[in-house]
Every structure is written in C-alpha cells, then in structure tokens.
C-alpha cells in the first residue's frame, strides 16, 4: 500500500500531461484550420468573390446549386446587387461560378471550424480532460467563433445595397476578430505545452505581449488598407507620393475620418505601424539577449525579429508590384505566422499553466 501511495502523485502527473497533449494537439488542429480559413477569406476578397452569395443560410447554405435551374436562380440574385450592375454586368454564368465557389468554400470552411472546435470540446469535457480554469477560456473562444459568423454576414450585407464592395470598417473588424480567435487558441495551446526554460522576467514578458498587441493593430490596419484598396496606389518605397510624409493626409473633415476613409492616410499609417513593429521587435531581441543571454527566450526573440523582417520585405514587394494575388496572399499568410509565433513566444516567456497536481500540492 505504501508503494502505491508513493507512486500515486507520479501517476496523476502522467495522466495530466497525457490529457494536456491530447487537448494541445486538438487546439493545434484548430489553429491550422483557422489559418486556412483566413487565407481562403483573403482569396475571396482579392478575387472579388465575397458578394457572390447574397443570402445567409447557416444550415442550408452548405449545399451549393445542384442543377442549371438552381445556378440560374443564384446568378439572378447576384445580378440584383450593385457589384454586378456597376462592375460585372454582362459576366457569364461560368464566370459567376468561379467567384461563387470561392465564397462558398470560405463559408463552408468557417462552419467546419465550429465543428472542429465544438465536438472535441464536448468530448474532452465529458471525459474530464479539461482542467479547472480552462473551460471558461475555451467557451470564450467558442463564443467568439459564433460572433465571428454573425460579423461575417454583417460585413457581406454592407456590400449588397449601396456599395460595390464591403465596408472597410466591417472588413477590418471581421479580419481582426479572426486574428483574435487565432491568438486566443494559440495562447491556450502554448500554455498547455511543456517549456524548457523558467519564466522570463516581467519586462521581457510585457514587451513580448506588446508585440502581440502591435501585430493585431497592424492586422486591423491591413484590413482597412484592403477594404479601401489603398495598396493599389502610391506604389513606391521608402518615399510615398514622392515624400517622406506625404501631403493631404488630413484632407477629409473631420480630421479623424482620414484614418479610416482616406486611402492615402490609411496606407501611410499602415506603413508607420510596420516601422513600429520592426523597431519594437528589434529592441525586444536586443533587450532579451542582454537580460537572458543564450536562453530559449532570447533565441525565440531573434526568430521573431527575423519573421518581422521577412514580413516587412514581403509587404514592400507587394506594394511595389501593385498587389498581385500571390504576393498579397503571401503577405497575409506570413502576417498570421508572425502573429502565431509572437503569441507562442509571449506565452513562452510566462511559462506553462500550472499542472492540476501542482495546484493541489500547493493548496
């Protein structure tokens, strides 16, 4: 009996680690599906496909048109909106199908994220593999996912009546919420992972977290740029419109409106955001090597800065080439990779969540 009692804590710890590995693996799958969803969403936007389905049918909408009559009906709905009458008038049914399939794939993939998240969550909860304190975090992510579906339709609806494209405000909100869900999922996954180093000092943790915040802000600004098609003009670098600080940045009245509706101002602010991320990531790398040299934290900070450099280079290339599809999608993909790594790094500076067995011993 004494031997069994002595080994019980080790068995409990092994069980906790095993459960964590299962939950963590599931969350990484969710992260990958979210990554694919954002890229398909980017393709949908860049190909002008986002308004091709003019109704929101969460259940029935999974089934695409199955015959010529249904295709004609779907096409006729599209022909009623301004994007068709002002931009695509006269397009063939085959051309319509090409944009329809992008939007359909985006919506089906969005629904699949809910299934991939909700069903395993239910299983892990029913089998008591969800640790105390973790359930609320996961339910919060699930709630954000439900909100994202509603915001997605809210975004599409903005382009069905008086506009030929969706509102840049709603596009940026939709993209940023997707990035927040991606970030939250990564935070929980990395919190469940074992870490080889003790937690970093508080200053390193704060600066790592600030980089995550700056990256999210930059993604929001990128959404405004995309919504206004601001990347299609002023395609020079490092100067913009021939100047370091271009003129007419505050042309609209009131002045604050320029930061959301003036394409020149929005692109300029997005550039400033990129410079800020670059400088802060550089300083974070240097400061981490000074405080904690030759540690995992310092090596991650170096890789994080390298990703920032790669992303900045791709962003400049995308601008100079006037936003070709492949470059724009690469820019969006690396933005997510950067956000994911920055989030993992930040969580890594804080260390893993305490194991339930450790909490029990302390209490």
Short mmCIF file of C-alpha atoms in Angstrom, two decimals:
data_model
loop_
_atom_site.label_atom_id
_atom_site.label_comp_id
_atom_site.label_asym_id
_atom_site.label_seq_id
_atom_site.Cartn_x
_atom_site.Cartn_y
_atom_site.Cartn_z
CA UNK A 1 0.00 0.00 0.00
CA UNK A 2 2.84 2.39 0.84
CA UNK A 3 4.41 1.82 -2.59
CA UNK A 4 1.10 2.54 -4.31
CA UNK A 5 0.64 5.74 -2.28
CA UNK A 6 4.15 6.87 -3.17
CA UNK A 7 3.61 6.43 -6.89
CA UNK A 8 0.11 7.97 -6.98
CA UNK A 9 1.32 11.57 -7.49
CA UNK A 10 3.50 10.47 -10.40
CA UNK A 11 0.61 8.60 -12.00
CA UNK A 12 -1.61 11.66 -11.62
CA UNK A 13 1.05 13.88 -13.15
CA UNK A 14 1.48 11.48 -16.09
CA UNK A 15 -2.29 11.48 -16.61
CA UNK A 16 -2.40 15.29 -16.58
CA UNK A 17 0.46 15.52 -19.09
CA UNK A 18 -1.23 12.97 -21.36
CA UNK A 19 -4.51 14.87 -21.26
CA UNK A 20 -2.69 18.12 -21.97
CA UNK A 21 -1.02 16.58 -25.00
CA UNK A 22 -4.40 15.49 -26.39
CA UNK A 23 -6.03 18.88 -25.83
CA UNK A 24 -3.00 20.70 -27.16
CA UNK A 25 -2.95 18.58 -30.31
CA UNK A 26 -6.62 19.35 -30.90
CA UNK A 27 -6.02 23.09 -30.47
CA UNK A 28 -3.15 22.99 -32.97
CA UNK A 29 -5.53 21.43 -35.49
CA UNK A 30 -7.95 24.30 -34.81
CA UNK A 31 -5.12 26.80 -35.38
CA UNK A 32 -4.32 25.19 -38.75
CA UNK A 33 -7.97 25.29 -39.83
CA UNK A 34 -8.20 28.94 -38.77
CA UNK A 35 -5.07 29.66 -40.78
CA UNK A 36 -6.62 28.06 -43.86
CA UNK A 37 -9.88 29.93 -43.27
CA UNK A 38 -8.18 33.33 -43.19
CA UNK A 39 -6.23 32.56 -46.37
CA UNK A 40 -9.37 31.43 -48.22
CA UNK A 41 -11.04 34.59 -46.95
CA UNK A 42 -8.17 36.62 -48.37
CA UNK A 43 -8.50 34.86 -51.71
CA UNK A 44 -12.24 35.54 -51.66
CA UNK A 45 -11.62 39.24 -51.12
CA UNK A 46 -8.82 39.56 -53.67
CA UNK A 47 -10.81 37.79 -56.40
CA UNK A 48 -13.87 39.95 -55.74
CA UNK A 49 -15.90 36.89 -54.76
CA UNK A 50 -17.21 37.88 -51.33
CA UNK A 51 -20.58 39.19 -52.53
CA UNK A 52 -21.40 36.31 -54.87
CA UNK A 53 -23.71 34.68 -52.30
CA UNK A 54 -26.33 37.22 -51.31
CA UNK A 55 -28.11 35.28 -48.55
CA UNK A 56 -27.02 33.96 -45.17
CA UNK A 57 -28.22 30.39 -44.68
CA UNK A 58 -26.15 28.84 -41.87
CA UNK A 59 -27.52 25.31 -42.41
CA UNK A 60 -28.95 25.10 -45.92
CA UNK A 61 -26.12 27.21 -47.30
CA UNK A 62 -23.76 24.25 -47.06
CA UNK A 63 -25.46 22.75 -50.13
CA UNK A 64 -24.37 24.51 -53.36
CA UNK A 65 -26.56 24.73 -56.51
CA UNK A 66 -27.04 21.21 -57.87
CA UNK A 67 -28.54 21.84 -61.31
CA UNK A 68 -28.82 24.52 -64.02
CA UNK A 69 -32.07 25.92 -62.62
CA UNK A 70 -30.52 26.44 -59.17
CA UNK A 71 -27.42 28.04 -60.71
CA UNK A 72 -29.58 30.45 -62.69
CA UNK A 73 -31.54 31.33 -59.55
CA UNK A 74 -28.34 32.02 -57.62
CA UNK A 75 -26.95 34.08 -60.50
CA UNK A 76 -30.16 36.12 -60.72
CA UNK A 77 -29.84 37.06 -57.06
CA UNK A 78 -26.30 38.27 -57.68
CA UNK A 79 -27.49 40.31 -60.66
CA UNK A 80 -29.64 42.43 -58.33
CA UNK A 81 -26.74 43.93 -56.34
CA UNK A 82 -24.60 46.97 -57.27
CA UNK A 83 -21.39 44.97 -57.73
CA UNK A 84 -22.93 43.21 -60.71
CA UNK A 85 -24.73 46.21 -62.25
CA UNK A 86 -21.77 48.58 -61.88
CA UNK A 87 -18.72 46.31 -62.26
CA UNK A 88 -19.55 42.82 -63.54
CA UNK A 89 -22.55 43.47 -65.78
CA UNK A 90 -22.62 41.00 -68.65
CA UNK A 91 -20.48 38.35 -66.92
CA UNK A 92 -21.26 34.79 -67.96
CA UNK A 93 -22.67 32.09 -65.73
CA UNK A 94 -19.30 30.31 -65.84
CA UNK A 95 -17.56 33.47 -64.61
CA UNK A 96 -20.12 33.73 -61.83
CA UNK A 97 -19.44 30.14 -60.81
CA UNK A 98 -15.74 30.91 -60.42
CA UNK A 99 -16.42 33.63 -57.82
CA UNK A 100 -19.27 31.69 -56.22
CA UNK A 101 -17.05 28.74 -55.38
CA UNK A 102 -14.54 30.94 -53.51
CA UNK A 103 -17.23 32.41 -51.26
CA UNK A 104 -18.92 29.03 -50.80
CA UNK A 105 -15.62 27.43 -49.77
CA UNK A 106 -15.00 30.25 -47.32
CA UNK A 107 -18.40 29.82 -45.69
CA UNK A 108 -18.17 26.02 -45.52
CA UNK A 109 -14.68 26.21 -44.02
CA UNK A 110 -15.96 28.71 -41.45
CA UNK A 111 -18.71 26.29 -40.43
CA UNK A 112 -16.18 23.45 -40.24
CA UNK A 113 -14.12 25.43 -37.72
CA UNK A 114 -17.12 25.42 -35.41
CA UNK A 115 -17.47 21.65 -35.75
CA UNK A 116 -13.73 21.04 -35.31
CA UNK A 117 -13.80 23.14 -32.14
CA UNK A 118 -17.16 22.28 -30.56
CA UNK A 119 -17.31 18.48 -30.92
CA UNK A 120 -13.85 17.70 -29.46
CA UNK A 121 -14.51 20.27 -26.72
CA UNK A 122 -17.67 18.38 -25.79
CA UNK A 123 -15.78 15.08 -25.81
CA UNK A 124 -12.89 16.37 -23.69
CA UNK A 125 -15.31 17.95 -21.24
CA UNK A 126 -17.41 14.78 -20.94
CA UNK A 127 -14.28 12.67 -20.33
CA UNK A 128 -12.93 15.15 -17.73
CA UNK A 129 -9.84 16.08 -19.71
CA UNK A 130 -10.47 19.81 -19.42
CA UNK A 131 -8.60 21.25 -16.45
CA UNK A 132 -10.23 23.56 -13.94
CA UNK A 133 -9.99 27.14 -15.18
CA UNK A 134 -9.50 26.06 -18.78
CA UNK A 135 -13.17 25.52 -19.57
CA UNK A 136 -14.12 29.20 -19.45
CA UNK A 137 -11.24 30.09 -21.77
CA UNK A 138 -12.36 27.52 -24.31
CA UNK A 139 -16.02 28.52 -24.06
CA UNK A 140 -14.95 32.12 -24.60
CA UNK A 141 -13.16 31.15 -27.82
CA UNK A 142 -16.25 29.23 -28.95
CA UNK A 143 -18.41 32.28 -28.26
CA UNK A 144 -16.05 34.47 -30.29
CA UNK A 145 -16.39 31.99 -33.15
CA UNK A 146 -20.16 32.32 -33.08
CA UNK A 147 -19.86 36.10 -33.02
CA UNK A 148 -17.48 35.91 -35.98
CA UNK A 149 -20.12 34.20 -38.11
CA UNK A 150 -22.60 36.99 -37.42
CA UNK A 151 -19.98 39.65 -38.12
CA UNK A 152 -19.11 37.91 -41.39
CA UNK A 153 -22.68 38.30 -42.60
CA UNK A 154 -22.82 41.86 -41.23
CA UNK A 155 -19.76 42.57 -43.39
CA UNK A 156 -21.24 40.97 -46.54
CA UNK A 157 -24.56 42.80 -46.04
CA UNK A 158 -22.73 46.14 -46.26
CA UNK A 159 -21.97 45.48 -49.93
CA UNK A 160 -25.38 44.31 -51.10
CA UNK A 161 -27.30 47.59 -51.37
CA UNK A 162 -25.45 50.86 -51.88
CA UNK A 163 -21.85 49.72 -52.40
CA UNK A 164 -19.89 47.61 -54.88
CA UNK A 165 -17.69 46.19 -52.12
CA UNK A 166 -17.96 45.64 -48.39
CA UNK A 167 -17.35 48.35 -45.81
CA UNK A 168 -13.70 48.69 -44.85
CA UNK A 169 -14.78 49.13 -41.22
CA UNK A 170 -16.59 45.80 -41.24
CA UNK A 171 -13.85 44.02 -43.21
CA UNK A 172 -11.20 45.17 -40.73
CA UNK A 173 -13.41 44.10 -37.81
CA UNK A 174 -14.02 40.67 -39.36
CA UNK A 175 -10.31 40.12 -40.04
CA UNK A 176 -9.22 41.33 -36.61
CA UNK A 177 -11.70 39.13 -34.77
CA UNK A 178 -10.41 36.15 -36.77
CA UNK A 179 -6.90 37.11 -35.66
CA UNK A 180 -8.06 37.40 -32.03
CA UNK A 181 -9.59 33.91 -32.15
CA UNK A 182 -6.37 32.61 -33.71
CA UNK A 183 -4.35 34.32 -30.95
CA UNK A 184 -6.53 33.08 -28.09
CA UNK A 185 -6.36 29.50 -29.37
CA UNK A 186 -2.58 29.69 -29.65
CA UNK A 187 -2.27 31.15 -26.15
CA UNK A 188 -4.17 28.23 -24.60
CA UNK A 189 -2.32 25.64 -26.70
CA UNK A 190 1.09 27.00 -25.72
CA UNK A 191 0.01 27.35 -22.10
CA UNK A 192 -0.56 23.59 -22.09
CA UNK A 193 2.86 22.86 -23.61
CA UNK A 194 5.93 21.99 -21.54
CA UNK A 195 8.64 24.69 -21.53
CA UNK A 196 12.37 24.08 -21.23
CA UNK A 197 13.15 27.42 -19.55
CA UNK A 198 11.79 29.11 -16.42
CA UNK A 199 9.55 32.12 -16.98
CA UNK A 200 11.31 35.26 -18.19
CA UNK A 201 11.48 38.48 -16.18
CA UNK A 202 8.43 40.74 -16.16
CA UNK A 203 9.93 43.32 -18.55
CA UNK A 204 10.56 40.65 -21.18
CA UNK A 205 7.05 39.31 -20.74
CA UNK A 206 5.46 42.76 -21.11
CA UNK A 207 7.42 43.63 -24.23
CA UNK A 208 6.62 40.25 -25.80
CA UNK A 209 2.93 40.85 -25.08
CA UNK A 210 3.16 44.37 -26.52
CA UNK A 211 4.46 42.93 -29.80
CA UNK A 212 1.38 40.69 -29.99
CA UNK A 213 -0.81 43.76 -29.46
CA UNK A 214 1.06 45.75 -32.13
CA UNK A 215 0.73 42.87 -34.58
CA UNK A 216 -3.04 42.74 -34.02
CA UNK A 217 -3.27 46.50 -34.56
CA UNK A 218 -1.25 46.15 -37.76
CA UNK A 219 -3.61 43.42 -38.99
CA UNK A 220 -6.55 45.75 -38.33
CA UNK A 221 -4.81 48.49 -40.32
CA UNK A 222 -4.17 45.98 -43.09
CA UNK A 223 -7.89 45.26 -43.15
CA UNK A 224 -8.59 48.97 -43.69
CA UNK A 225 -6.00 49.07 -46.48
CA UNK A 226 -7.64 46.07 -48.14
CA UNK A 227 -11.14 47.46 -47.75
CA UNK A 228 -10.18 50.77 -49.36
CA UNK A 229 -7.92 49.12 -51.99
CA UNK A 230 -5.32 51.54 -50.70
CA UNK A 231 -2.42 49.30 -51.73
CA UNK A 232 -3.17 49.89 -55.42
CA UNK A 233 -1.92 53.49 -55.26
CA UNK A 234 1.31 55.14 -54.09
CA UNK A 235 3.33 52.09 -55.07
CA UNK A 236 6.75 53.43 -54.14
CA UNK A 237 9.01 52.89 -51.15
CA UNK A 238 10.57 54.27 -48.96
CA UNK A 239 9.02 57.54 -50.21
CA UNK A 240 5.26 57.82 -50.54
CA UNK A 241 3.92 60.16 -53.21
CA UNK A 242 7.50 61.43 -53.55
CA UNK A 243 7.81 62.44 -49.89
CA UNK A 244 8.75 61.03 -46.50
CA UNK A 245 5.50 62.44 -45.11
CA UNK A 246 3.03 62.86 -47.97
CA UNK A 247 0.64 65.80 -48.22
CA UNK A 248 -3.17 65.71 -47.97
CA UNK A 249 -3.17 63.23 -45.12
CA UNK A 250 -5.91 65.22 -43.36
CA UNK A 251 -7.93 66.17 -46.41
CA UNK A 252 -11.28 64.93 -45.08
CA UNK A 253 -13.25 66.69 -42.37
CA UNK A 254 -13.47 65.92 -39.51
CA UNK A 255 -9.79 65.01 -39.36
CA UNK A 256 -10.27 61.63 -37.68
CA UNK A 257 -12.18 60.40 -40.72
CA UNK A 258 -8.94 60.33 -42.72
CA UNK A 259 -7.60 57.48 -40.60
CA UNK A 260 -10.44 55.24 -41.77
CA UNK A 261 -11.62 56.59 -45.14
CA UNK A 262 -8.71 58.39 -46.81
CA UNK A 263 -6.74 55.71 -48.75
CA UNK A 264 -3.53 57.73 -48.63
CA UNK A 265 -3.72 58.25 -44.87
CA UNK A 266 -4.68 54.64 -44.19
CA UNK A 267 -1.74 53.34 -46.23
CA UNK A 268 0.65 55.79 -44.56
CA UNK A 269 -0.49 54.76 -41.07
CA UNK A 270 -0.11 51.09 -42.07
CA UNK A 271 3.48 51.85 -43.08
CA UNK A 272 4.10 53.58 -39.74
CA UNK A 273 2.65 50.54 -37.98
CA UNK A 274 5.11 48.29 -39.80
CA UNK A 275 8.04 50.51 -38.81
CA UNK A 276 6.86 50.44 -35.19
CA UNK A 277 6.65 46.64 -35.11
CA UNK A 278 10.13 46.46 -36.66
CA UNK A 279 11.70 48.79 -34.07
CA UNK A 280 9.98 47.21 -31.07
CA UNK A 281 10.86 43.67 -32.20
CA UNK A 282 14.49 44.72 -32.72
CA UNK A 283 14.65 46.29 -29.27
CA UNK A 284 12.99 43.23 -27.74
CA UNK A 285 15.60 40.95 -29.30
CA UNK A 286 18.49 43.09 -28.04
CA UNK A 287 16.99 43.53 -24.55
CA UNK A 288 16.25 39.81 -24.18
CA UNK A 289 19.81 38.85 -25.13
CA UNK A 290 21.12 41.33 -22.56
CA UNK A 291 18.86 40.14 -19.75
CA UNK A 292 18.79 36.41 -20.52
CA UNK A 293 21.58 35.50 -22.93
CA UNK A 294 21.75 32.06 -24.51
CA UNK A 295 18.25 31.11 -23.40
CA UNK A 296 15.24 29.86 -25.31
CA UNK A 297 13.62 33.25 -24.71
CA UNK A 298 16.48 35.04 -26.45
CA UNK A 299 16.52 32.61 -29.37
CA UNK A 300 12.76 32.99 -29.84
CA UNK A 301 13.10 36.78 -29.74
CA UNK A 302 15.68 36.53 -32.53
CA UNK A 303 13.45 34.36 -34.68
CA UNK A 304 10.56 36.72 -34.02
CA UNK A 305 12.58 39.66 -35.32
CA UNK A 306 13.61 37.63 -38.36
CA UNK A 307 9.91 36.97 -39.13
CA UNK A 308 9.20 40.70 -38.83
CA UNK A 309 11.96 41.40 -41.37
CA UNK A 310 10.55 38.77 -43.75
CA UNK A 311 7.04 40.16 -43.41
CA UNK A 312 8.20 43.73 -43.95
CA UNK A 313 10.10 42.68 -47.07
CA UNK A 314 7.07 40.87 -48.48
CA UNK A 315 4.89 43.88 -47.68
CA UNK A 316 7.23 46.20 -49.56
CA UNK A 317 7.36 43.78 -52.50
CA UNK A 318 3.57 43.52 -52.57
CA UNK A 319 3.29 47.32 -52.67
CA UNK A 320 5.92 47.80 -55.38
CA UNK A 321 4.34 45.09 -57.56
CA UNK A 322 0.87 46.68 -57.12
CA UNK A 323 -0.65 43.87 -55.10
CA UNK A 324 -0.58 40.75 -57.30
CA UNK A 325 -2.70 37.93 -55.91
CA UNK A 326 0.16 35.59 -54.96
CA UNK A 327 2.10 38.32 -53.15
CA UNK A 328 -0.94 39.64 -51.31
CA UNK A 329 -1.83 36.15 -50.09
CA UNK A 330 1.77 35.51 -49.04
CA UNK A 331 1.74 38.78 -47.12
CA UNK A 332 -1.44 37.74 -45.33
CA UNK A 333 -0.13 34.24 -44.62
CA UNK A 334 3.14 35.48 -43.12
CA UNK A 335 1.18 38.00 -41.03
CA UNK A 336 -0.61 35.06 -39.41
CA UNK A 337 2.62 33.11 -38.99
CA UNK A 338 4.15 36.17 -37.33
CA UNK A 339 1.12 36.63 -35.08
CA UNK A 340 1.12 32.95 -34.13
CA UNK A 341 4.83 32.92 -33.33
CA UNK A 342 4.64 36.21 -31.41
CA UNK A 343 1.79 34.75 -29.36
CA UNK A 344 3.66 31.49 -28.71
CA UNK A 345 6.74 33.49 -27.72
CA UNK A 346 4.76 35.67 -25.32
CA UNK A 347 3.18 32.62 -23.69
CA UNK A 348 6.62 31.02 -23.57
CA UNK A 349 8.02 33.94 -21.57
CA UNK A 350 5.30 33.30 -18.97
CA UNK A 351 5.78 29.53 -18.82
CA UNK A 352 3.18 26.76 -18.88
CA UNK A 353 -0.05 26.71 -16.88
CA UNK A 354 0.48 25.00 -13.51
CA UNK A 355 -0.46 21.33 -13.62
CA UNK A 356 -3.57 20.39 -11.60
CA UNK A 357 -1.42 18.10 -9.45
CA UNK A 358 0.93 21.03 -8.67
CA UNK A 359 -2.01 23.24 -7.71
CA UNK A 360 -3.34 20.51 -5.42
CA UNK A 361 0.01 20.15 -3.68
CA UNK A 362 0.30 23.94 -3.14
CA UNK A 363 -3.23 24.22 -1.77
#
